[in-house]
């Protein structure tokens, strides 16, 4: 097991190198004048020239690349032209909010989607099946930012049930900083109002993110469960008189888990992109909001920093999933 | 073409075909039947709710949203066509070469696509589009750059399995050149699969273009781009619901049509 993990980690090296090459190409080779782009459209020729020298753009591309990689290895993701703060510091500051939003989304996604999928596999009704199919196609067809706006119009604009933007009510204030996750921090400091307020503010962004994809989880879980439940050993277990509950949860679910984990992992890539748009709509102070502000201001370094960062996170999640497989299915051995 | 006809027999396929034809029709005749100019600013009629004279209401500078949605259809479908055509051409040729030739070419292709797949799709598209600068064609280019690897992988897999079929071996034995085999035997046999994926992807290309437009990386104002129109509505969530709602509905209808049709085509592929 350990050797497998080490081997996989070593295999990550070329991928991560590739990620850096790609972002280097995007940020340095594609734009006609990266210094002009980095300095912003209003910058004068002197500023651009100074920046060109600072960024090392007057040196050969190979040297530039080595400098760039060297910086990355030391955790240097460049500096935001707008706030003058190193991108790394900004990322650290914005990460907890994104982590909280994505974490709660995945949790809800798994807690609702998978049980519903199991239920619809055990009670195979035509209506339920049709409903899930329709919802999954409809959910993926809706732009996530549009769903978010409609929720704001309805739940905030018309009904005033939930706050539209932000992470916590200003009158409550953020809980004492421990992890940066408001839900966790408010629990640790026994701060009831902050916990309640965070939940309220989480409601709409999480619903937006879950809404589009939940039916996909249900549909795929169902398919995976149906396949397993039709196997001979299930019929045999039923024949020997096992209660249906044990049958479904122990014999069925256990064997359907590998595809289900794959589904959740696949959704993760979508979630990373989706949070960017959703954070922007709900002014959620996370990495996505930071990314879009950078895009709007054509502030270059943050965009590239976020791209590298998200790619590495995503690669790690994939690795984690692969490792998880061998725990779920002892037949998978490396 | 046959799979399209077959696919249209299921209920989902029928709805899909109907929606797809509807959006294509809108893209062709939309600008001619639009009741108002899609760019003329008129503050006297700003933010009017839907009425019989303005079916979808008007936006913050008094433009008729119905007319803008109609004009936007052409823009959205054009960008999706461009994205998918570029991604399919580049991806399938690269994939066919990798799968059929193997060796170094295949290794390089696989590693390059690995890198692309390491990025969350939308994040990479945003980064490329931002590097190219905010413009309609740049958004198209960015999406194609991000999209081709999935076709490369699909076709590579198919080419690998076709490589050892008897007719390919026979044609090689008869001395056909590699490019001849690729274009005469390998690629034509991938068309069904490519078509199925491209149909579904076409809808997602509309969605992705709208996402880039929404954050200001696509068509620039005053272009009636659906995503950008939804972004306009973002400022007006209190009361002026129609500004964002109708362009979004147009996106949903288009994407839904292509998704349903894509599913139907996929189910009817010869195995």
Coordinates of C-alpha atoms in Angstrom, one line a residue:
Chain A
X1 CA 0.0 0.0 0.0
X2 CA 2.7 2.4 1.1
X3 CA 4.8 1.6 -2.0
X4 CA 1.8 2.3 -4.1
X5 CA 1.2 5.7 -2.6
X6 CA 4.9 6.6 -3.0
X7 CA 4.8 5.4 -6.6
X8 CA 1.8 7.5 -7.3
X9 CA 3.3 10.5 -5.6
X10 CA 6.4 10.1 -7.9
X11 CA 4.1 9.9 -10.9
X12 CA 2.7 13.2 -9.9
X13 CA 6.0 14.9 -10.5
X14 CA 5.7 15.0 -14.4
X15 CA 2.0 16.0 -14.1
X16 CA 2.8 18.9 -11.8
X17 CA 5.7 19.9 -14.0
X18 CA 3.3 19.8 -16.9
X19 CA 0.9 22.0 -15.0
X20 CA 3.6 24.6 -14.4
X21 CA 4.7 24.5 -18.1
X22 CA 1.1 25.0 -19.2
X23 CA 0.5 28.0 -16.9
X24 CA 3.8 29.4 -17.9
X25 CA 2.8 29.2 -21.5
X26 CA -0.5 30.7 -20.8
X27 CA 0.9 33.6 -18.8
X28 CA 4.1 34.4 -20.6
X29 CA 3.8 33.1 -24.1
X30 CA 0.2 33.7 -25.1
X31 CA -0.1 37.5 -24.3
X32 CA 1.6 39.7 -26.8
X33 CA 3.2 41.8 -24.0
X34 CA 2.9 40.1 -20.6
X35 CA 4.4 43.1 -18.9
X36 CA 1.6 45.3 -20.3
X37 CA -1.0 42.8 -19.2
X38 CA 0.5 42.4 -15.7
X39 CA 0.9 46.2 -15.3
X40 CA -2.7 46.8 -16.3
X41 CA -4.1 48.8 -19.1
X42 CA -3.6 52.2 -17.6
X43 CA 0.1 51.7 -17.0
X44 CA 2.5 54.1 -18.8
X45 CA 5.4 52.9 -20.9
X46 CA 7.9 53.5 -18.1
X47 CA 6.0 51.4 -15.6
X48 CA 5.7 48.6 -18.2
X49 CA 9.4 48.8 -19.0
X50 CA 10.3 48.6 -15.3
X51 CA 8.0 45.7 -14.8
X52 CA 9.3 43.9 -17.8
X53 CA 12.8 44.0 -16.2
X54 CA 11.4 43.0 -12.8
X55 CA 9.5 40.0 -14.3
X56 CA 12.7 39.1 -16.2
X57 CA 10.9 39.3 -19.6
X58 CA 14.1 40.7 -21.2
X59 CA 15.8 37.4 -20.6
X60 CA 15.5 34.2 -22.7
X61 CA 12.3 32.1 -22.3
X62 CA 14.3 29.2 -20.9
X63 CA 15.8 31.3 -18.2
X64 CA 12.4 32.8 -17.5
X65 CA 10.9 29.4 -17.1
X66 CA 13.6 28.3 -14.6
X67 CA 13.1 31.4 -12.6
X68 CA 9.3 30.8 -12.6
X69 CA 9.7 27.1 -11.5
X70 CA 12.2 28.1 -8.8
X71 CA 9.7 30.6 -7.5
X72 CA 6.9 28.1 -7.5
X73 CA 9.0 25.6 -5.7
X74 CA 9.5 28.2 -3.0
X75 CA 5.8 28.8 -2.9
X76 CA 6.1 32.1 -4.8
X77 CA 3.0 32.5 -6.9
X78 CA 3.7 36.0 -7.9
X79 CA 2.3 39.2 -6.6
X80 CA -1.1 40.8 -7.2
X81 CA -0.7 44.0 -9.2
X82 CA -3.8 45.5 -7.6
X83 CA -3.3 44.7 -3.9
X84 CA 0.5 44.4 -4.1
X85 CA 0.1 41.4 -1.8
X86 CA 1.8 38.1 -2.7
X87 CA -0.7 35.7 -4.2
X88 CA 0.2 33.1 -1.7
X89 CA -0.9 35.2 1.2
X90 CA -4.1 36.0 -0.5
X91 CA -4.8 32.4 -1.2
X92 CA -4.2 31.5 2.5
X93 CA -6.7 34.2 3.5
X94 CA -9.4 33.2 1.0
X95 CA -9.0 29.4 1.2
X96 CA -11.0 28.7 4.4
X97 CA -14.2 30.3 3.0
X98 CA -13.9 28.2 -0.2
X99 CA -13.1 25.1 1.8
X100 CA -16.1 25.5 3.9
X101 CA -18.4 26.1 1.0
X102 CA -17.1 23.2 -1.0
X103 CA -17.0 20.9 2.0
X104 CA -20.6 21.5 3.0
X105 CA -21.6 21.1 -0.6
X106 CA -19.9 17.7 -1.0
X107 CA -21.3 16.6 2.4
X108 CA -24.9 17.5 1.4
X109 CA -24.4 16.0 -2.0
X110 CA -23.3 12.7 -0.6
X111 CA -25.8 12.7 2.3
X112 CA -28.8 13.3 0.0
X113 CA -27.7 12.0 -3.4
X114 CA -26.5 8.6 -2.4
X115 CA -29.4 7.6 -0.1
X116 CA -31.9 8.8 -2.7
X117 CA -30.0 6.7 -5.3
X118 CA -30.2 3.6 -3.1
X119 CA -33.9 4.2 -2.4
X120 CA -34.7 4.5 -6.1
X121 CA -32.7 1.3 -6.8
X122 CA -34.6 -0.7 -4.2
X123 CA -38.0 0.7 -5.0
X124 CA -37.8 0.7 -8.8
X125 CA -40.7 2.7 -9.9
X126 CA -41.1 4.1 -13.3
X127 CA -42.2 7.5 -12.1
X128 CA -39.3 8.0 -9.7
X129 CA -36.8 6.9 -12.4
X130 CA -38.3 9.2 -14.9
X131 CA -38.2 12.1 -12.4
X132 CA -34.6 11.5 -11.6
X133 CA -33.6 11.4 -15.2
X134 CA -35.5 14.5 -16.1
X135 CA -34.0 16.4 -13.1
X136 CA -30.5 15.3 -13.8
X137 CA -30.7 16.5 -17.5
X138 CA -32.4 19.7 -16.4
X139 CA -30.0 20.3 -13.6
X140 CA -26.9 20.0 -15.8
X141 CA -28.5 22.2 -18.4
X142 CA -29.0 25.1 -16.1
X143 CA -26.1 27.6 -15.8
X144 CA -25.1 27.5 -12.1
X145 CA -24.8 31.3 -12.0
X146 CA -28.4 31.6 -13.3
X147 CA -29.7 29.2 -10.6
X148 CA -27.9 31.3 -8.0
X149 CA -29.5 34.5 -9.2
X150 CA -33.0 33.0 -9.4
X151 CA -32.6 31.8 -5.8
X152 CA -31.5 35.3 -4.8
X153 CA -34.4 36.9 -6.6
X154 CA -36.9 34.4 -4.9
X155 CA -35.5 33.7 -1.4
X156 CA -34.0 37.1 -0.8
X157 CA -35.7 39.6 -3.1
X158 CA -39.3 38.3 -2.7
X159 CA -39.4 36.3 0.5
X160 CA -36.6 37.7 2.5
X161 CA -35.9 34.3 4.0
X162 CA -32.1 34.2 3.4
X163 CA -29.4 36.8 3.1
X164 CA -28.2 37.2 -0.5
X165 CA -24.5 38.0 -0.2
X166 CA -21.7 37.5 2.3
X167 CA -20.6 34.9 4.7
X168 CA -22.0 36.0 8.1
X169 CA -24.2 38.7 9.4
X170 CA -22.3 42.0 10.1
X171 CA -24.2 42.4 13.4
X172 CA -23.0 38.9 14.6
X173 CA -19.5 39.2 13.3
X174 CA -17.0 36.5 12.5
X175 CA -16.2 33.9 15.2
X176 CA -12.8 33.9 16.8
X177 CA -10.3 32.7 14.2
X178 CA -9.1 29.2 14.8
X179 CA -9.5 27.2 11.6
X180 CA -11.1 30.0 9.5
X181 CA -14.1 27.8 8.9
X182 CA -16.9 29.7 10.5
X183 CA -19.0 26.6 11.3
X184 CA -16.1 24.9 13.0
X185 CA -14.9 28.0 14.8
X186 CA -18.3 29.0 16.1
X187 CA -18.8 25.4 17.4
X188 CA -15.3 25.4 19.1
X189 CA -16.0 28.7 20.8
X190 CA -19.6 27.8 21.6
X191 CA -20.8 30.8 19.6
X192 CA -24.4 30.0 18.9
X193 CA -25.4 33.1 17.0
X194 CA -22.3 32.9 14.7
X195 CA -23.1 29.3 13.9
X196 CA -26.7 30.0 13.1
X197 CA -25.8 33.0 11.0
X198 CA -23.1 31.0 9.1
X199 CA -25.7 28.3 8.3
X200 CA -28.1 30.9 7.1
X201 CA -25.5 32.5 4.8
X202 CA -24.4 29.0 3.5
X203 CA -27.9 28.0 2.6
X204 CA -28.2 29.7 -0.8
X205 CA -24.7 29.1 -2.3
X206 CA -24.8 25.4 -1.2
X207 CA -28.3 24.9 -2.6
X208 CA -27.2 26.4 -5.8
X209 CA -24.2 24.1 -6.1
X210 CA -26.0 21.0 -5.0
X211 CA -29.1 21.7 -7.1
X212 CA -27.4 21.3 -10.5
X213 CA -25.7 18.0 -9.8
X214 CA -27.7 16.2 -7.1
X215 CA -29.8 14.4 -9.7
X216 CA -26.7 13.1 -11.4
X217 CA -25.5 11.6 -8.2
X218 CA -28.9 9.9 -7.6
X219 CA -29.0 8.6 -11.2
X220 CA -25.5 7.1 -11.2
X221 CA -25.8 5.7 -7.7
X222 CA -29.0 4.1 -8.7
X223 CA -27.4 2.6 -11.8
X224 CA -24.5 1.2 -9.8
X225 CA -26.9 -0.2 -7.1
X226 CA -29.2 -1.8 -9.7
X227 CA -26.3 -3.6 -11.3
X228 CA -25.2 -5.0 -8.0
X229 CA -28.6 -5.9 -6.7
X230 CA -29.3 -8.0 -9.8
X231 CA -26.3 -10.2 -9.1
X232 CA -26.8 -13.9 -8.2
X233 CA -25.3 -13.6 -4.7
X234 CA -27.9 -11.0 -3.8
X235 CA -30.6 -13.4 -4.9
X236 CA -28.9 -16.1 -2.9
X237 CA -28.7 -14.0 0.2
X238 CA -32.3 -13.1 -0.2
X239 CA -33.0 -16.8 -0.6
X240 CA -31.4 -17.7 2.7
X241 CA -33.7 -15.2 4.4
X242 CA -31.5 -12.2 5.1
X243 CA -33.5 -9.1 6.0
X244 CA -33.8 -6.7 3.0
X245 CA -32.1 -4.0 4.9
X246 CA -28.9 -6.0 5.5
X247 CA -29.1 -7.2 1.9
X248 CA -29.2 -3.7 0.5
X249 CA -26.8 -1.9 2.8
X250 CA -24.2 -4.7 3.5
X251 CA -24.2 -6.8 0.4
X252 CA -25.4 -4.3 -2.1
X253 CA -24.0 -0.9 -1.1
X254 CA -20.6 -2.2 -0.1
X255 CA -20.1 -3.6 -3.6
X256 CA -21.6 -0.6 -5.4
X257 CA -19.3 1.9 -3.5
X258 CA -16.4 2.0 -6.0
X259 CA -18.4 3.5 -8.8
X260 CA -20.1 5.8 -6.3
X261 CA -16.8 7.2 -5.1
X262 CA -15.8 7.8 -8.7
X263 CA -19.0 9.8 -9.2
X264 CA -18.3 12.0 -6.2
X265 CA -14.7 12.5 -7.4
X266 CA -15.8 13.5 -10.9
X267 CA -18.1 16.0 -9.5
X268 CA -15.2 17.6 -7.6
X269 CA -13.7 19.1 -10.8
X270 CA -17.0 20.6 -11.6
X271 CA -17.4 21.9 -8.1
X272 CA -14.1 23.7 -8.2
X273 CA -15.2 25.5 -11.3
X274 CA -18.7 26.0 -10.0
X275 CA -17.6 27.5 -6.7
X276 CA -15.8 30.2 -8.6
X277 CA -19.0 31.4 -10.3
X278 CA -21.2 30.8 -7.2
X279 CA -18.8 32.7 -4.9
X280 CA -18.9 35.6 -7.3
X281 CA -22.7 35.7 -7.3
X282 CA -23.0 35.5 -3.5
X283 CA -20.0 37.7 -2.8
X284 CA -18.6 34.8 -0.9
X285 CA -15.1 35.8 0.2
X286 CA -13.3 32.8 -1.1
X287 CA -10.8 31.9 -3.8
X288 CA -13.4 32.0 -6.6
X289 CA -14.5 35.6 -5.7
X290 CA -10.8 36.5 -5.6
X291 CA -10.2 34.9 -9.0
X292 CA -13.1 36.7 -10.7
X293 CA -12.1 40.0 -9.2
X294 CA -8.6 39.4 -10.6
X295 CA -10.1 38.5 -14.0
X296 CA -12.3 41.6 -14.1
X297 CA -9.2 43.8 -13.3
X298 CA -7.0 41.7 -15.6
X299 CA -4.7 41.2 -12.6
X300 CA -2.6 38.4 -13.9
X301 CA -0.6 36.7 -11.2
X302 CA -3.7 35.7 -9.0
X303 CA -5.4 34.1 -12.0
X304 CA -2.4 31.9 -12.7
X305 CA -1.7 31.2 -9.1
X306 CA -5.3 30.0 -8.6
X307 CA -5.1 27.9 -11.7
X308 CA -1.9 26.1 -10.5
X309 CA -3.3 25.8 -7.0
X310 CA -6.6 24.3 -8.1
X311 CA -4.9 21.9 -10.5
X312 CA -2.7 20.6 -7.7
X313 CA -5.7 20.2 -5.3
X314 CA -7.6 18.4 -8.0
X315 CA -4.6 16.1 -8.7
X316 CA -4.4 15.3 -5.0
X317 CA -8.1 14.5 -4.8
X318 CA -7.7 12.1 -7.7
X319 CA -4.8 10.4 -6.0
X320 CA -6.8 10.2 -2.7
X321 CA -9.7 8.6 -4.6
X322 CA -7.5 6.0 -6.2
X323 CA -6.1 5.1 -2.8
X324 CA -9.6 5.0 -1.4
X325 CA -10.5 2.4 -4.0
X326 CA -8.2 -0.2 -2.5
X327 CA -9.8 0.2 0.9
X328 CA -13.3 -0.1 -0.6
X329 CA -12.5 -3.0 -2.8
X330 CA -9.9 -5.4 -1.4
X331 CA -9.6 -7.0 -4.8
X332 CA -7.9 -3.9 -6.2
X333 CA -4.2 -4.4 -5.5
X334 CA -1.2 -2.7 -6.8
Chain B
X1 CA -26.9 10.7 -39.9
X2 CA -28.5 7.4 -39.3
X3 CA -27.9 7.5 -35.6
X4 CA -29.6 10.9 -35.5
X5 CA -32.7 9.5 -37.1
X6 CA -32.8 6.5 -34.9
X7 CA -32.1 8.6 -31.8
X8 CA -35.1 10.8 -32.6
X9 CA -37.4 7.9 -32.1
X10 CA -37.3 7.9 -28.2
X11 CA -39.3 10.4 -26.3
X12 CA -36.2 12.2 -25.0
X13 CA -34.8 12.3 -28.5
X14 CA -38.0 13.8 -29.9
X15 CA -38.0 16.6 -27.4
X16 CA -34.3 17.1 -28.0
X17 CA -34.7 17.4 -31.8
X18 CA -37.6 19.8 -31.3
X19 CA -35.6 22.0 -28.9
X20 CA -32.5 21.9 -31.1
X21 CA -34.4 22.8 -34.3
X22 CA -36.1 25.6 -32.3
X23 CA -32.8 27.1 -31.3
X24 CA -31.3 26.7 -34.7
X25 CA -34.3 28.4 -36.2
X26 CA -34.0 31.2 -33.6
X27 CA -30.3 31.7 -34.6
X28 CA -31.2 31.9 -38.3
X29 CA -34.4 34.0 -38.3
X30 CA -34.1 35.6 -34.8
X31 CA -32.5 38.8 -35.8
X32 CA -35.0 39.3 -38.6
X33 CA -38.1 38.8 -36.4
X34 CA -36.8 40.8 -33.4
X35 CA -39.3 43.6 -32.8
X36 CA -36.8 46.1 -31.6
X37 CA -33.1 47.0 -32.1
X38 CA -30.9 45.0 -29.8
X39 CA -28.5 47.8 -29.1
X40 CA -30.6 51.0 -29.1
X41 CA -30.6 52.6 -25.7
X42 CA -33.8 54.3 -24.5
X43 CA -33.9 55.5 -20.9
X44 CA -37.6 56.3 -21.2
X45 CA -38.4 52.5 -21.3
X46 CA -35.8 51.3 -18.8
X47 CA -36.5 48.3 -16.5
X48 CA -40.1 47.8 -17.7
X49 CA -41.6 44.5 -16.7
X50 CA -42.8 42.1 -19.4
X51 CA -45.8 43.4 -21.3
X52 CA -47.3 42.7 -24.7
X53 CA -45.1 45.4 -26.2
X54 CA -42.0 44.1 -24.5
X55 CA -42.5 40.3 -24.0
X56 CA -39.5 39.8 -21.8
X57 CA -39.4 43.3 -20.4
X58 CA -36.5 45.8 -20.8
X59 CA -33.1 46.1 -19.3
X60 CA -31.4 48.9 -17.3
X61 CA -30.9 51.1 -20.4
X62 CA -34.3 50.4 -21.9
X63 CA -33.3 47.7 -24.5
X64 CA -35.9 45.1 -25.4
X65 CA -34.8 41.9 -23.7
X66 CA -36.8 39.7 -26.1
X67 CA -35.0 41.2 -29.1
X68 CA -31.6 40.8 -27.4
X69 CA -32.3 37.1 -26.6
X70 CA -33.2 36.5 -30.2
X71 CA -30.0 38.2 -31.4
X72 CA -28.0 36.3 -28.8
X73 CA -29.1 32.9 -30.2
X74 CA -26.9 33.4 -33.2
X75 CA -24.0 34.5 -31.2
X76 CA -24.2 31.6 -28.8
X77 CA -24.7 28.9 -31.4
X78 CA -21.9 30.3 -33.6
X79 CA -19.5 30.2 -30.7
X80 CA -20.5 26.7 -29.8
X81 CA -20.1 25.5 -33.4
X82 CA -16.7 27.1 -33.6
X83 CA -15.6 25.6 -30.2
X84 CA -16.8 22.1 -31.1
X85 CA -15.5 22.1 -34.7
X86 CA -12.0 23.2 -33.5
X87 CA -11.9 20.8 -30.6
X88 CA -13.2 17.9 -32.7
X89 CA -10.8 18.5 -35.5
X90 CA -7.7 19.0 -33.4
X91 CA -8.6 16.4 -30.9
X92 CA -9.6 13.6 -33.2
X93 CA -6.6 14.0 -35.5
X94 CA -4.2 14.0 -32.5
X95 CA -6.0 11.1 -30.9
X96 CA -6.0 9.0 -34.1
X97 CA -2.3 9.6 -34.6
X98 CA -1.6 8.7 -31.0
X99 CA -3.7 5.6 -30.9
X100 CA -2.7 4.3 -34.3
X101 CA 1.0 5.2 -34.4
X102 CA 1.7 4.5 -30.7
X103 CA 5.2 5.0 -29.5
X104 CA 6.6 8.4 -28.7
X105 CA 3.6 10.2 -30.4
X106 CA 1.2 8.4 -28.1
X107 CA 3.3 9.0 -25.0
X108 CA 3.5 12.7 -25.7
X109 CA -0.2 12.9 -26.4
X110 CA -1.1 11.1 -23.2
X111 CA 1.1 13.2 -21.0
X112 CA -0.1 16.4 -22.6
X113 CA -3.8 15.4 -22.1
X114 CA -3.0 14.4 -18.5
X115 CA -1.9 17.9 -17.8
X116 CA -5.0 19.4 -19.3
X117 CA -7.2 17.0 -17.3
X118 CA -5.4 18.0 -14.1
X119 CA -7.1 21.4 -14.3
X120 CA -10.7 22.0 -13.4
X121 CA -12.2 22.7 -16.8
X122 CA -13.7 26.1 -16.2
X123 CA -10.8 27.4 -14.2
X124 CA -8.4 26.6 -17.1
X125 CA -10.7 28.1 -19.6
X126 CA -10.9 31.3 -17.6
X127 CA -7.1 31.5 -17.3
X128 CA -6.6 31.1 -21.0
X129 CA -9.4 33.5 -21.9
X130 CA -8.0 36.0 -19.5
X131 CA -4.5 35.7 -21.0
X132 CA -5.9 36.2 -24.5
X133 CA -7.9 39.2 -23.4
X134 CA -11.7 39.7 -23.1
X135 CA -13.1 39.1 -26.6
X136 CA -15.7 36.9 -28.2
X137 CA -13.3 35.0 -30.4
X138 CA -10.8 34.7 -27.6
X139 CA -13.4 33.0 -25.4
X140 CA -14.0 30.6 -28.3
X141 CA -10.3 29.9 -28.7
X142 CA -9.9 29.4 -25.0
X143 CA -12.7 26.9 -24.8
X144 CA -11.3 25.0 -27.8
X145 CA -7.9 24.8 -26.3
X146 CA -9.4 23.4 -23.1
X147 CA -11.8 21.1 -24.9
X148 CA -9.7 19.2 -27.6
X149 CA -8.0 16.8 -25.1
X150 CA -11.3 15.0 -24.3
X151 CA -11.8 14.2 -28.1
X152 CA -8.1 13.2 -28.3
X153 CA -8.7 10.6 -25.5
X154 CA -11.9 9.4 -27.0
X155 CA -10.5 8.9 -30.5
X156 CA -7.2 7.5 -29.2
X157 CA -9.1 4.7 -27.4
X158 CA -11.2 3.9 -30.5
X159 CA -8.1 4.0 -32.8
X160 CA -6.3 1.6 -30.5
X161 CA -9.1 -0.9 -30.9
X162 CA -9.5 -0.3 -34.6
X163 CA -5.8 -0.7 -35.2
X164 CA -5.8 -4.4 -35.2
X165 CA -9.1 -5.0 -37.1
X166 CA -8.7 -7.1 -40.2
X167 CA -9.6 -4.4 -42.7
X168 CA -7.0 -2.0 -41.3
X169 CA -4.3 -4.7 -41.4
X170 CA -5.3 -5.6 -44.9
X171 CA -5.1 -2.1 -46.1
X172 CA -1.7 -1.8 -44.4
X173 CA -0.6 -5.0 -46.1
X174 CA -1.7 -3.5 -49.4
X175 CA 0.7 -0.7 -48.8
X176 CA -1.7 2.1 -47.8
X177 CA 0.1 5.1 -46.3
X178 CA -0.5 6.0 -42.6
X179 CA -2.4 9.1 -43.4
X180 CA -4.6 7.2 -45.9
X181 CA -5.4 4.6 -43.2
X182 CA -6.1 7.3 -40.6
X183 CA -8.4 9.3 -42.8
X184 CA -10.0 6.5 -44.8
X185 CA -10.4 3.8 -42.1
X186 CA -9.8 4.9 -38.6
X187 CA -11.5 8.3 -38.4
X188 CA -14.6 7.4 -40.4
X189 CA -15.2 4.6 -38.0
X190 CA -15.1 7.0 -35.0
X191 CA -17.7 9.3 -36.4
X192 CA -20.6 7.8 -34.5
X193 CA -18.9 8.2 -31.2
X194 CA -17.6 11.6 -32.0
X195 CA -21.0 12.7 -33.2
X196 CA -22.7 11.5 -29.9
X197 CA -20.2 13.3 -27.7
X198 CA -20.2 16.4 -29.9
X199 CA -24.0 16.7 -29.7
X200 CA -24.0 16.7 -25.9
X201 CA -20.9 18.9 -25.8
X202 CA -22.5 21.4 -28.1
X203 CA -24.9 22.2 -25.4
X204 CA -22.2 22.4 -22.8
X205 CA -20.2 24.7 -25.1
X206 CA -23.2 27.1 -25.1
X207 CA -23.1 26.8 -21.3
X208 CA -19.4 27.4 -21.1
X209 CA -19.5 30.4 -23.4
X210 CA -22.2 31.9 -21.3
X211 CA -20.1 31.3 -18.1
X212 CA -17.2 33.1 -19.7
X213 CA -19.6 35.8 -20.9
X214 CA -21.0 36.1 -17.4
X215 CA -17.7 37.0 -15.9
X216 CA -16.9 39.4 -18.7
X217 CA -14.5 37.2 -20.7
X218 CA -16.7 36.6 -23.7
X219 CA -18.4 38.9 -26.1
X220 CA -18.2 42.5 -25.0
X221 CA -21.1 45.0 -24.5
X222 CA -23.3 45.9 -26.2
X223 CA -23.3 42.4 -27.7
X224 CA -26.4 40.5 -26.7
X225 CA -24.5 37.5 -25.3
X226 CA -26.7 35.5 -23.0
X227 CA -24.2 35.0 -20.2
X228 CA -23.4 38.8 -20.2
X229 CA -27.1 39.6 -20.1
X230 CA -27.6 37.4 -17.0
X231 CA -24.6 39.3 -15.5
X232 CA -26.5 42.6 -16.2
X233 CA -29.4 41.2 -14.1
X234 CA -27.1 40.5 -11.2
X235 CA -27.5 44.2 -10.0
X236 CA -31.2 44.0 -10.2
X237 CA -32.2 41.1 -8.0
X238 CA -34.6 43.2 -6.0
X239 CA -37.7 43.5 -8.1
X240 CA -36.4 43.3 -11.7
X241 CA -36.5 39.5 -12.0
X242 CA -36.9 39.5 -15.8
X243 CA -33.5 40.9 -16.7
X244 CA -31.7 37.7 -15.7
X245 CA -34.5 35.2 -16.0
X246 CA -35.1 35.2 -19.8
X247 CA -31.6 34.9 -21.1
X248 CA -31.1 32.1 -18.7
X249 CA -34.2 30.3 -20.0
X250 CA -32.8 30.6 -23.5
X251 CA -29.6 28.9 -22.4
X252 CA -31.5 26.1 -20.6
X253 CA -33.7 25.4 -23.6
X254 CA -30.7 25.2 -25.9
X255 CA -28.5 23.1 -23.6
X256 CA -31.4 20.8 -22.7
X257 CA -32.1 20.2 -26.4
X258 CA -28.6 19.1 -27.2
X259 CA -28.2 17.0 -24.0
X260 CA -31.4 15.1 -24.8
X261 CA -30.4 14.6 -28.4
X262 CA -26.9 13.6 -27.4
X263 CA -28.2 11.0 -25.0
X264 CA -30.5 9.6 -27.6
X265 CA -27.7 9.4 -30.2
X266 CA -25.4 7.7 -27.6
X267 CA -28.0 5.1 -26.8
X268 CA -28.5 4.2 -30.5
X269 CA -24.8 3.9 -31.5
X270 CA -24.0 0.6 -33.2
X271 CA -21.9 -1.5 -30.8

